[in-house]
Coordinates of C-alpha atoms in Angstrom, one line a residue:
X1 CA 0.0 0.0 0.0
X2 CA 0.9 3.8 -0.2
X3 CA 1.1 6.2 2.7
X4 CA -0.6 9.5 1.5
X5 CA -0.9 12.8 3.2
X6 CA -2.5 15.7 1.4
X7 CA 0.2 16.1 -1.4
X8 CA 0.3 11.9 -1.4
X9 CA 3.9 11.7 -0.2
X10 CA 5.0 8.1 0.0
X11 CA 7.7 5.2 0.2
X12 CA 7.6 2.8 -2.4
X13 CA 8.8 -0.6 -1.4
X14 CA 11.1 -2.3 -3.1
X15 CA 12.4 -6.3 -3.1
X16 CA 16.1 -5.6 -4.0
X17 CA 18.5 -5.4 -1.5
X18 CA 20.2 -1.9 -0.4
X19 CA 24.1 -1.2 -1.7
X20 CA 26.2 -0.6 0.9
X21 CA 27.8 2.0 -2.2
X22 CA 26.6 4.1 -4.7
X23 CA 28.5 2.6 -7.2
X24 CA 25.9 1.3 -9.0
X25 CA 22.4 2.8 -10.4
X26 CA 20.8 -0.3 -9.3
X27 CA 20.7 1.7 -5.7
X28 CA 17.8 3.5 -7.1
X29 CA 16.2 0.1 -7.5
X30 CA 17.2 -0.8 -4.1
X31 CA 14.3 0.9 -1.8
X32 CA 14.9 -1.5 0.9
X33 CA 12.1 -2.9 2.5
X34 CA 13.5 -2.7 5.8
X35 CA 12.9 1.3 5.3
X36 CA 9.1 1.2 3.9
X37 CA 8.8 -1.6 6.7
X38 CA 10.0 0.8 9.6
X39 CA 7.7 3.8 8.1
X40 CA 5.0 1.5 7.4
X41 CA 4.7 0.1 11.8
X42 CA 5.9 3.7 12.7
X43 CA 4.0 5.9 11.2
X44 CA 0.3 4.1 10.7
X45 CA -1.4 1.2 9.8
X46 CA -4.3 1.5 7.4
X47 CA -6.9 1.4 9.9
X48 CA -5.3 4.4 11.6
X49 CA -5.4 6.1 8.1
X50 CA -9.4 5.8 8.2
X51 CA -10.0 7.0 11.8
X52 CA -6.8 10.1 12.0
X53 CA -8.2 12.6 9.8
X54 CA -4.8 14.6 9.6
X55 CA -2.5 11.7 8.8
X56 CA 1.1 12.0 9.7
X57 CA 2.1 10.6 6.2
X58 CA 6.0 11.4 6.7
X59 CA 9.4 9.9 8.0
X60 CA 9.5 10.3 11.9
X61 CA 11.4 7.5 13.0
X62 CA 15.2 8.0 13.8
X63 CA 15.6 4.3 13.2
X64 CA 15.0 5.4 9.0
X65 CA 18.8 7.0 8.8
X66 CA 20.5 5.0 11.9
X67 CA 23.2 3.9 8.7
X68 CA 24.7 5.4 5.8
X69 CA 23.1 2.8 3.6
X70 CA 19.3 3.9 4.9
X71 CA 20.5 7.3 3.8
X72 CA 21.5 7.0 1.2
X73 CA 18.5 4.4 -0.5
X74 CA 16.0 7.0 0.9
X75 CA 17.6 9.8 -1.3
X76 CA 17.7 6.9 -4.1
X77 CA 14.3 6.8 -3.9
X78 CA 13.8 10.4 -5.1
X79 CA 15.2 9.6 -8.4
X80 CA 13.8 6.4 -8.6
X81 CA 10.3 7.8 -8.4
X82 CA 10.7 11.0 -11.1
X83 CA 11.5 8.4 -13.7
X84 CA 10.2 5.5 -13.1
X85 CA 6.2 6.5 -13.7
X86 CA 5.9 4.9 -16.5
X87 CA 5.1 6.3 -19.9
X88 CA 2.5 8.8 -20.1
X89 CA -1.0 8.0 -18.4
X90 CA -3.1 9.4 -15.7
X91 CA -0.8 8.7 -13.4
X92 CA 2.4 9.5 -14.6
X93 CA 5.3 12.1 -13.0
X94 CA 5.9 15.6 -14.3
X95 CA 9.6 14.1 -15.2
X96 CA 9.0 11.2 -16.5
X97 CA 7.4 12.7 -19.9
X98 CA 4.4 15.1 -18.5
X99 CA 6.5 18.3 -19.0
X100 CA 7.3 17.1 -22.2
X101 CA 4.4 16.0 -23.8
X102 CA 1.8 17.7 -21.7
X103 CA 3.1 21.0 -21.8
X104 CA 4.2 20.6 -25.8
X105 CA 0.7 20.3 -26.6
X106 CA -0.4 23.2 -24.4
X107 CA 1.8 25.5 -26.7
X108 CA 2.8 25.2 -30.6
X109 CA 4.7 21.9 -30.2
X110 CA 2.5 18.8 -30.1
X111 CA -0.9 17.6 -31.4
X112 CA -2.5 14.6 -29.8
X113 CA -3.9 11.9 -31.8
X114 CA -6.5 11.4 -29.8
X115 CA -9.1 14.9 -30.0
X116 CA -12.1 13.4 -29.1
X117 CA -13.7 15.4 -26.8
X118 CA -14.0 13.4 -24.2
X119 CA -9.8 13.2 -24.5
X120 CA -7.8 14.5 -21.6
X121 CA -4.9 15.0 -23.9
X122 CA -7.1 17.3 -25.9
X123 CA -7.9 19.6 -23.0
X124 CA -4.3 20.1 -23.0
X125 CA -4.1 20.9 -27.0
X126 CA -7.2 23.7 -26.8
X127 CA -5.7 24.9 -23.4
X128 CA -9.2 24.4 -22.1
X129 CA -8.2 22.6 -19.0
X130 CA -10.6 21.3 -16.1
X131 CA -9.8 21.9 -13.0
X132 CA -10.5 18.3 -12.5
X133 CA -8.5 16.7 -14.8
X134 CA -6.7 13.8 -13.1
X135 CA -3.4 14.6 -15.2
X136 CA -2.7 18.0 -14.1
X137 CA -3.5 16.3 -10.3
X138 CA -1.8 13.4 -10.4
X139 CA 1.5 14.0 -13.4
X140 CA 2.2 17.7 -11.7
X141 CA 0.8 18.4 -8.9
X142 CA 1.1 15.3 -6.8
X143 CA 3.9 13.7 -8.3
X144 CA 5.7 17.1 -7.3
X145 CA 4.5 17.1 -4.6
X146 CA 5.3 13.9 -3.5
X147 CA 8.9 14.4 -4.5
X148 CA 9.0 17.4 -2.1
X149 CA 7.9 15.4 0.9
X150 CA 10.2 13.2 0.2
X151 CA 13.0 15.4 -0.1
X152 CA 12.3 17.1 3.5
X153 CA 12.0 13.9 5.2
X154 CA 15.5 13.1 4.0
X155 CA 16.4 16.9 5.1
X156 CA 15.0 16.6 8.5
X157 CA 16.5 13.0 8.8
X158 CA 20.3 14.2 7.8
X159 CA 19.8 16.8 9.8
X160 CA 19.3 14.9 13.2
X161 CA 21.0 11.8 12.2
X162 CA 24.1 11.3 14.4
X163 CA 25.0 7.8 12.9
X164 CA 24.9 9.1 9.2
X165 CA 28.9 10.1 8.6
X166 CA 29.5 13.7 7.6
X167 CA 30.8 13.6 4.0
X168 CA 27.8 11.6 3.0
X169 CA 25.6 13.5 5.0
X170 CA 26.6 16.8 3.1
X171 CA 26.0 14.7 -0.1
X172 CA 22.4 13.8 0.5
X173 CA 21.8 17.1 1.6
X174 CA 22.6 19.0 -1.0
X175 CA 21.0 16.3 -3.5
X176 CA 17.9 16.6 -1.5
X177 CA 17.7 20.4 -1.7
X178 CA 18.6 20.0 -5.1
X179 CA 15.4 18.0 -6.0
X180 CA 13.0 20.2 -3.6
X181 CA 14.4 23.3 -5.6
X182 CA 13.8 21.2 -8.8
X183 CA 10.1 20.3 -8.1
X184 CA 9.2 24.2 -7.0
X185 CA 10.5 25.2 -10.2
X186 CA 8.2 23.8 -11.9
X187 CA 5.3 23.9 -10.1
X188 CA 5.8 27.7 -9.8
X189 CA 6.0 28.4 -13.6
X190 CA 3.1 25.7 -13.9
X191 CA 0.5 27.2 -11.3
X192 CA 2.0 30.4 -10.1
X193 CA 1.4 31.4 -6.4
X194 CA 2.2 27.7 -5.0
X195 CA 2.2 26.3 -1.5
X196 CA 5.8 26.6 -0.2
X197 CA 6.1 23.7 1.8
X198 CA 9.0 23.2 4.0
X199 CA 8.2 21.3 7.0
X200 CA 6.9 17.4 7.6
X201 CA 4.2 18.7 10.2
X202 CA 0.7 17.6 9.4
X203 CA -0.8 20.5 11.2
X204 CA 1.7 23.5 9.8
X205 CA 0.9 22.3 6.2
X206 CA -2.2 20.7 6.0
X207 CA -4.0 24.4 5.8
X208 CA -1.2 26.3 3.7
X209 CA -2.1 29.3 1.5
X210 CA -0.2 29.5 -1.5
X211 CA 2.8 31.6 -1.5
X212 CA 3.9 34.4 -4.0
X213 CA 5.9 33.4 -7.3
X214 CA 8.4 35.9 -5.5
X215 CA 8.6 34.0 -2.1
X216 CA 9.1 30.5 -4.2
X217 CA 11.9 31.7 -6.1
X218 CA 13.6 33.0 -2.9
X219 CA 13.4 29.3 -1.8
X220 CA 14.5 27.7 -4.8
X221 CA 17.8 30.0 -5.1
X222 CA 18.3 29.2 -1.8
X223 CA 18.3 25.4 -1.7
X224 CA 20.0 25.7 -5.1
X225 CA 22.9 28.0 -3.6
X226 CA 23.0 25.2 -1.1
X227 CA 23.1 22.5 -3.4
X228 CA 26.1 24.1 -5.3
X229 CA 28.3 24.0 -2.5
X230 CA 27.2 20.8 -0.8
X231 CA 27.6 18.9 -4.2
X232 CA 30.6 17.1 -5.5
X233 CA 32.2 18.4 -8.7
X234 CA 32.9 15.1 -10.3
X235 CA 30.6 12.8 -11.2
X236 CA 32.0 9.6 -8.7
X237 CA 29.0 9.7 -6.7
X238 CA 27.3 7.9 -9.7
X239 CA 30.3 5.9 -11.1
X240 CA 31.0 8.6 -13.5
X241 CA 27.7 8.7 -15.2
X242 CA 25.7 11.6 -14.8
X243 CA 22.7 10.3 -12.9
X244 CA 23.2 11.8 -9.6
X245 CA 22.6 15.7 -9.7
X246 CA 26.6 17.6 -8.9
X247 CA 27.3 21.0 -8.4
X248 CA 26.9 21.7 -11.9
X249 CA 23.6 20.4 -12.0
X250 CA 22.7 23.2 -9.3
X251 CA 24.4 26.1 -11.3
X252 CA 22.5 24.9 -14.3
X253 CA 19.1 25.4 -12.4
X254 CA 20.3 28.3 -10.8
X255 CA 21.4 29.9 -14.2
X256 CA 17.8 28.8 -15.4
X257 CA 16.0 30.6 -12.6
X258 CA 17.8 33.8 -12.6
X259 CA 16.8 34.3 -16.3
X260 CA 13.2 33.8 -15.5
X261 CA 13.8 36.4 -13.2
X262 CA 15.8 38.3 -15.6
X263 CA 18.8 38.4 -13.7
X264 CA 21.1 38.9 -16.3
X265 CA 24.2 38.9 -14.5
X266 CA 24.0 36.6 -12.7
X267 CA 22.3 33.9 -14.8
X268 CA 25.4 34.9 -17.8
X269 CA 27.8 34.3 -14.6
X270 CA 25.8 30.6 -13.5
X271 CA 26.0 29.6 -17.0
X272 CA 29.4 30.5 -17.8
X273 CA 30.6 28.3 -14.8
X274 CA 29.3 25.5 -16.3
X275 CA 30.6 26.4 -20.2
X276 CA 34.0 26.9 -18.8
X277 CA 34.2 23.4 -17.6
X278 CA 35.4 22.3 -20.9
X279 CA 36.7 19.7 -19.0
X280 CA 33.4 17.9 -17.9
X281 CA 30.9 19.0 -20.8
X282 CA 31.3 19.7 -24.4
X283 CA 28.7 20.0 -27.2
X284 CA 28.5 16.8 -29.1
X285 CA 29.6 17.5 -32.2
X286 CA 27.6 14.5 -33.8
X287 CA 24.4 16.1 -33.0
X288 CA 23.1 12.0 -32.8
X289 CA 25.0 11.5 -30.0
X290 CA 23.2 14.2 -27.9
X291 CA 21.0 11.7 -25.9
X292 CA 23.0 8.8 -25.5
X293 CA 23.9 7.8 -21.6
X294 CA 27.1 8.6 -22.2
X295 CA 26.7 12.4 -23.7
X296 CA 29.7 14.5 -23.0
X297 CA 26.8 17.4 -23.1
X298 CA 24.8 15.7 -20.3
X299 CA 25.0 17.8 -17.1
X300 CA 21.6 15.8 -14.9
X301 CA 20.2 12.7 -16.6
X302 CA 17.6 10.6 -15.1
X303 CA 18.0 6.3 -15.5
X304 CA 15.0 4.7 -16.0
X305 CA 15.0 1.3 -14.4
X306 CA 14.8 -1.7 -16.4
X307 CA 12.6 -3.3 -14.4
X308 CA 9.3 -1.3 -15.3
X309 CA 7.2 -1.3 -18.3
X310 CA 9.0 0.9 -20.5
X311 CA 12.6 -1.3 -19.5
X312 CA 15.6 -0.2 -21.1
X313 CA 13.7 2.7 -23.3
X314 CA 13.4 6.2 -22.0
X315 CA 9.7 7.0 -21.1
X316 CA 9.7 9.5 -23.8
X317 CA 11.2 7.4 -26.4
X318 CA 8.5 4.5 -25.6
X319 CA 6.1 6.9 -25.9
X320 CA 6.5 8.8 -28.8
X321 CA 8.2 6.4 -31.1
X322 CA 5.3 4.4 -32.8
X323 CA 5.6 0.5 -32.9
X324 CA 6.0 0.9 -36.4
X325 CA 5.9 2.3 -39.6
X326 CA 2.4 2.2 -40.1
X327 CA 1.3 2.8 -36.5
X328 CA -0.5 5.6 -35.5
X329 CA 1.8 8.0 -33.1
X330 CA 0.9 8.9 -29.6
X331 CA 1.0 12.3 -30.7
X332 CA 3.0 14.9 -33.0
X333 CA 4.5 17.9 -34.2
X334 CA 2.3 20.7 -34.9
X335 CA 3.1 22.5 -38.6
X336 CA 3.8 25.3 -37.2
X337 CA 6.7 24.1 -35.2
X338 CA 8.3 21.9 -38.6
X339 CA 7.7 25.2 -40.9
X340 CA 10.3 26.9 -38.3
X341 CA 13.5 24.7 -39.1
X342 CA 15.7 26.5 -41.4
X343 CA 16.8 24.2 -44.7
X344 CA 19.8 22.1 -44.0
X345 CA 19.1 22.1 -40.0
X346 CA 20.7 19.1 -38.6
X347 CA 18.6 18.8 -35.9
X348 CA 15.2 18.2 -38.0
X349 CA 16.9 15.6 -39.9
X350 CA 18.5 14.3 -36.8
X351 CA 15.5 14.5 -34.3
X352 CA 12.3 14.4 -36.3
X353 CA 11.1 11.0 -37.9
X354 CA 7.5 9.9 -40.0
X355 CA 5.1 8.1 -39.9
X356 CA 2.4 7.2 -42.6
X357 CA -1.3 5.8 -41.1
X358 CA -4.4 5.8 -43.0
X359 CA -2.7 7.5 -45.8
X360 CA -1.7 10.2 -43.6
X361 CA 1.5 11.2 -42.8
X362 CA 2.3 12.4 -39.0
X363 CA 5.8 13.8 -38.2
X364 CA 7.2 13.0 -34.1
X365 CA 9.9 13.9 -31.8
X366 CA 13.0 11.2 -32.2
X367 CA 15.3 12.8 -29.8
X368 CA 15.5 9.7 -28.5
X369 CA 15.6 6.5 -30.7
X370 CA 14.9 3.5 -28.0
X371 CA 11.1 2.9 -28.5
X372 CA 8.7 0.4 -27.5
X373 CA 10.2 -1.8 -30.3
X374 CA 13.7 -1.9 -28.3
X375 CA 12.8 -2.1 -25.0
X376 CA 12.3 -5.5 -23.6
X377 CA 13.7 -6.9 -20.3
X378 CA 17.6 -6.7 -19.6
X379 CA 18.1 -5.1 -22.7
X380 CA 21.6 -2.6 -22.4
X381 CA 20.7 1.2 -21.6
X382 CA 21.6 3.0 -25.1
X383 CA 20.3 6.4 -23.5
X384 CA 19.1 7.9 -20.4
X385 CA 16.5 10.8 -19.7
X386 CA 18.2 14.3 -20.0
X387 CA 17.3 16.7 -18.0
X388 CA 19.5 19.3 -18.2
X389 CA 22.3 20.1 -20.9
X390 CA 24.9 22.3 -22.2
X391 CA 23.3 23.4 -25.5
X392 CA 20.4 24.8 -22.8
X393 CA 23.2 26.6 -20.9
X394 CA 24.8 28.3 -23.9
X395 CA 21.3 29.0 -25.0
X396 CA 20.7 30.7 -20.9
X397 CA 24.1 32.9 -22.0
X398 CA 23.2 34.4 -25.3
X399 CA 19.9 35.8 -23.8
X400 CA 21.8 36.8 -20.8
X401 CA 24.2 38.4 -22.9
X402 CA 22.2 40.2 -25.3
X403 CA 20.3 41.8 -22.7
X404 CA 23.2 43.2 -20.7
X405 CA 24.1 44.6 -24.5
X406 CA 26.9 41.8 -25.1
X407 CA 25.7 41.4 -28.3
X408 CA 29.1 39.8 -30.2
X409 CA 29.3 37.3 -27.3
X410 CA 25.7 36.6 -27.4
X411 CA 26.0 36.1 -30.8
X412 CA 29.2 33.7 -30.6
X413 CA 26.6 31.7 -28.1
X414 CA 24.5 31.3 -30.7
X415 CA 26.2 30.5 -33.3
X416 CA 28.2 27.8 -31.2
X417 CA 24.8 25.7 -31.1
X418 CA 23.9 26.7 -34.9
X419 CA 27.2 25.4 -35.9
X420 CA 26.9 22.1 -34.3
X421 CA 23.1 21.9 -36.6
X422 CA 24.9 22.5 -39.8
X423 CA 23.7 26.1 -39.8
X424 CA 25.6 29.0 -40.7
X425 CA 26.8 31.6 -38.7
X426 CA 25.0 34.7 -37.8
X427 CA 26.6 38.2 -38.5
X428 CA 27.8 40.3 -35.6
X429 CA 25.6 43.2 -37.0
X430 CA 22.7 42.0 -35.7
X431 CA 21.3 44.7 -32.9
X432 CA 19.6 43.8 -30.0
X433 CA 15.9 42.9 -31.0
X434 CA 17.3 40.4 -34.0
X435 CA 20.1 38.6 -31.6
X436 CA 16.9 38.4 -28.8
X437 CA 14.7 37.3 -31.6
X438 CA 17.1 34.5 -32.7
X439 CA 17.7 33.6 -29.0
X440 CA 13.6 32.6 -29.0
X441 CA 13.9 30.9 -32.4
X442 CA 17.2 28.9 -31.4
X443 CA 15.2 27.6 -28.2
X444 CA 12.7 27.0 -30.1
X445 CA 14.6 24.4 -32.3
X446 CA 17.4 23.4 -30.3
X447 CA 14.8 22.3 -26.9
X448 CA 12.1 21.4 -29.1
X449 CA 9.6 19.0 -27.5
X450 CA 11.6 18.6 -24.4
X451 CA 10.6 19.4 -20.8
X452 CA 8.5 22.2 -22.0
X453 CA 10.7 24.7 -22.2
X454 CA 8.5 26.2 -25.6
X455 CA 5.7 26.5 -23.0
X456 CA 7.4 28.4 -20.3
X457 CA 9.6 29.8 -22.8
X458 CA 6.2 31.3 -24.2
X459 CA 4.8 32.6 -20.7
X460 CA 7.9 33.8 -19.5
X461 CA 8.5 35.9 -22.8
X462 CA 5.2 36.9 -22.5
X463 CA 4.6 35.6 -25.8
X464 CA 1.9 33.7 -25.4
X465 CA -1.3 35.7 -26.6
X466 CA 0.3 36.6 -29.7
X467 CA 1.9 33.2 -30.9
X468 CA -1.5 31.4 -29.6
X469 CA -3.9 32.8 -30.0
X470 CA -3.3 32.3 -33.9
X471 CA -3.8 28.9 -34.1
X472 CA -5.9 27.8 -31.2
X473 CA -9.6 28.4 -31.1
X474 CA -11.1 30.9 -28.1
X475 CA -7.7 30.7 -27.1
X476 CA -7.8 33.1 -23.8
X477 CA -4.8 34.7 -21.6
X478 CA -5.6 32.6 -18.4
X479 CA -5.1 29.8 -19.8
X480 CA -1.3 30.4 -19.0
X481 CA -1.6 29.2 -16.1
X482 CA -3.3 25.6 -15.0
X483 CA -5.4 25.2 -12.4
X484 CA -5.4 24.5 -9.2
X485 CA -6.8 20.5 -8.9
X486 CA -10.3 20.7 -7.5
X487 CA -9.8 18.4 -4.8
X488 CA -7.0 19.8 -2.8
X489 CA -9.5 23.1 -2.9
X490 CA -12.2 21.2 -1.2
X491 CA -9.6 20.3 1.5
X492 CA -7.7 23.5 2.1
X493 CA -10.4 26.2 2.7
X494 CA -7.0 28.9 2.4
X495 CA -5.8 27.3 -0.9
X496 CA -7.4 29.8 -3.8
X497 CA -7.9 28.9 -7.4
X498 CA -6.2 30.6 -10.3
X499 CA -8.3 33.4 -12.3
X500 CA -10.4 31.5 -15.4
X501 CA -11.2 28.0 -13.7

């Protein structure tokens, strides 16, 4: 069974046994049950979750992180549950394909095959969501949720462990600030004004208003800011694959965040960290080689374990990769995306395959290349699930640039990702408005159909009424933002719904 509070945090058992290292990514497989079997005679059986109204729902026991290896398959567990949701459905996480393929067809990216009216997906497509859709509840706002909880039970845990050893202790930390910061990121630019929730208490967060965008951002710099300093710098922590989040992973974030807020200094001075580490990350000059597992552009990926349905595939790639040549796709890319590749681009030759079904022919996103017709059980990892990369971070510096009036280096930024598509260079002429105009047309291409950077791109640029409202019927400026789910309303009497729903 699951223990739920109100944002549904729980422990997934597991039957594996725990590592007593972190040498291998088969830890995140390894939720041991001796740690869902403490929480589970600890906390509350399920009869106690009928008669308590306000559940406990959370780590409490100091027996959870009386070892280093409790520790550290807790903070396994975080990763474990982003990915491993399974592809798309009602049910599945907000990093395991929902940003993706959700928020795609909430902007300009993504068409669902499915319209019907009765089609969830399709709410998503007209941007005429319900406030009770069960995938804006369950893929972002529970599974985020969730993730949160989980993160500050392993804070509060570290925090007043004395049998945890210090060098791991700062590890765990900073990777479970990391993920916290993560999931608040994009909750915020999903919702808005969010609940900030901080604290394991029942009582203190049961009743929480939501919190200003402002206030959230404060929080995610902060546990970011953390993150960067408690982080290693190498990648040893996951046996030099880049599946356990590092310092640079933070910096990424943070370099992220600070654009949204339009910090241009110091998002150009996050990013350039993580550019200067020629060392550690380098564009992959065979543009085909960007999503393997082993991606020298890689900064964060996410390993999906081969032990659930989608195996060794990513849950992108077995989702939008039809069975087969005649197969209908899941869904695919909207016209006005494919009319915005320039001739000769790499990366629509690359990333973009066909399809032909009832005579019709339907274009998807092939980023990645592991479908449904690779993965099978115990069948090698060709790729795992980026989540954050270098091309992004070059792309985070040219608009960082251009708007502190560093136009020729913005420009060089550009043209750096451009060149690695097969595109020429663009001419240091260019003034402001055209090297800020090519910044939104090079993230446009470049992070196409991936974690739904278009979408926020779009709100962030304020953008969104004019490129929108175009091509989608009674398309209307709320719509920005998604709603609130209907039943965590009913529960919190202080929890407000966004303006539209």
């Amino acid at each position: 069974m699951q223990h739920f509070n109100k944002y549904n945090f729980h422990i997934m058992p597991s039957d594996s046994k725990i590592s007593t290292t972190r040498t291998s990514f088969d830890i995140y497989k390894a939720i041991i049950f001796s740690l869902s079997f403490l929480v589970f005679l600890s906390v509350f059986s399920c009869k106690k979750i009928v008669e308590i109204k306000p559940p406990v729902g959370s780590i409490t026991t100091a027996q959870v992180f009386s070892t280093n290896d409790q520790a550290t398959a807790a903070t396994a567990n975080l990763y474990y549950n982003l990915i491993n949701t399974g592809a798309i459905n009602s049910s599945s996480g907000f990093a395991s394909s929902s940003m993706t393929v959700l928020c795609g067809m909430s902007s300009d990216e993504l068409l669902p095959f499915d319209q019907t009216a009765t089609s969830l997906y399709a709410q998503f497509m007209s941007n005429k969501l319900l406030s009770t859709n069960n995938m804006v509840y369950n893929n972002f706002w529970k599974n985020a949720y969730s993730a949160i909880y989980n993160a500050n039970a392993i804070i509060d845990q570290i925090n007043n462990s004395t049998l945890v050893n210090d060098s791991l202790k700062k590890e765990l930390l900073g990777e479970a600030k990391f993920i916290r910061a993560f999931c608040n990121f994009y909750l915020t630019n999903l919702f808005g004004d969010i609940p900030l929730v901080t604290s394991l208490n029942w009582h203190s967060t049961s009743l929480l208003s939501r919190s200003s965008t402002s206030e959230v951002y404060k929080s995610i710099i902060s546990d970011l800011k953390d993150a960067s300093n408690l982080l290693s710098s190498d990648f040893l922590v996951g046996s030099n694959e880049r599946i356990i989040p590092t310092k640079w992973a933070a910096d990424a974030l943070l370099a992220r965040t600070y654009l949204y807020l339009k910090n241009w200094s110091s998002a150009d001075e996050n990013a350039s960290k993580i550019i200067n580490e020629t060392n550690r990350f380098n564009l992959e000059t065979n543009i085909g080689n960007t999503f393997l597992y082993n991606s020298k552009e890689a900064i964060w990926q996410l390993k999906q374990s081969n032990s659930t349905n989608t195996y060794n595939a990513t849950p992108e790639g077995y989702l939008l990769i039809p069975r087969s040549i005649t197969a209908n796709p899941f869904c695919y890319l909207n016209s006005a995306l494919l009319n915005s590749f320039e001739p000769d681009d790499l990366r629509k030759y690359f990333w973009i395959d066909s399809v032909v079904y009832n005579g019709m022919k339907y274009f998807y996103p092939k980023k990645y290349k592991e479908g449904s017709s690779q993965a099978a059980p115990n069948n090698p990892y060709k790729e795992y699930y980026i989540v954050l990369r270098l091309a992004e971070v070059y792309l985070i510096r040219a608009e960082a640039k251009a708007n502190q009036n560093l136009l020729n280096e913005a420009i060089a930024d550009l043209n750096e990702i451009r060149n690695r598509a097969g595109l020429p260079d663009l001419p240091f002429t260019l003034t402001k408005e055209q090297v800020l105009s090519a910044v939104e047309q090079e993230r446009k291409i470049e992070l196409f159909a991936e974690w739904g950077h278009r979408w926020l791109d779009l709100k962030r640029m304020e953008k969104a009424n004019a490129v929108l409202s175009p091509i989608k019927s009674n398309w209307n400026s709320y719509a920005v933002l998604y709603p609130i789910p209907l039943n965590d309303i009913k529960t919190d009497p202080n929890l407000s719904q966004n303006p539209g729903y």
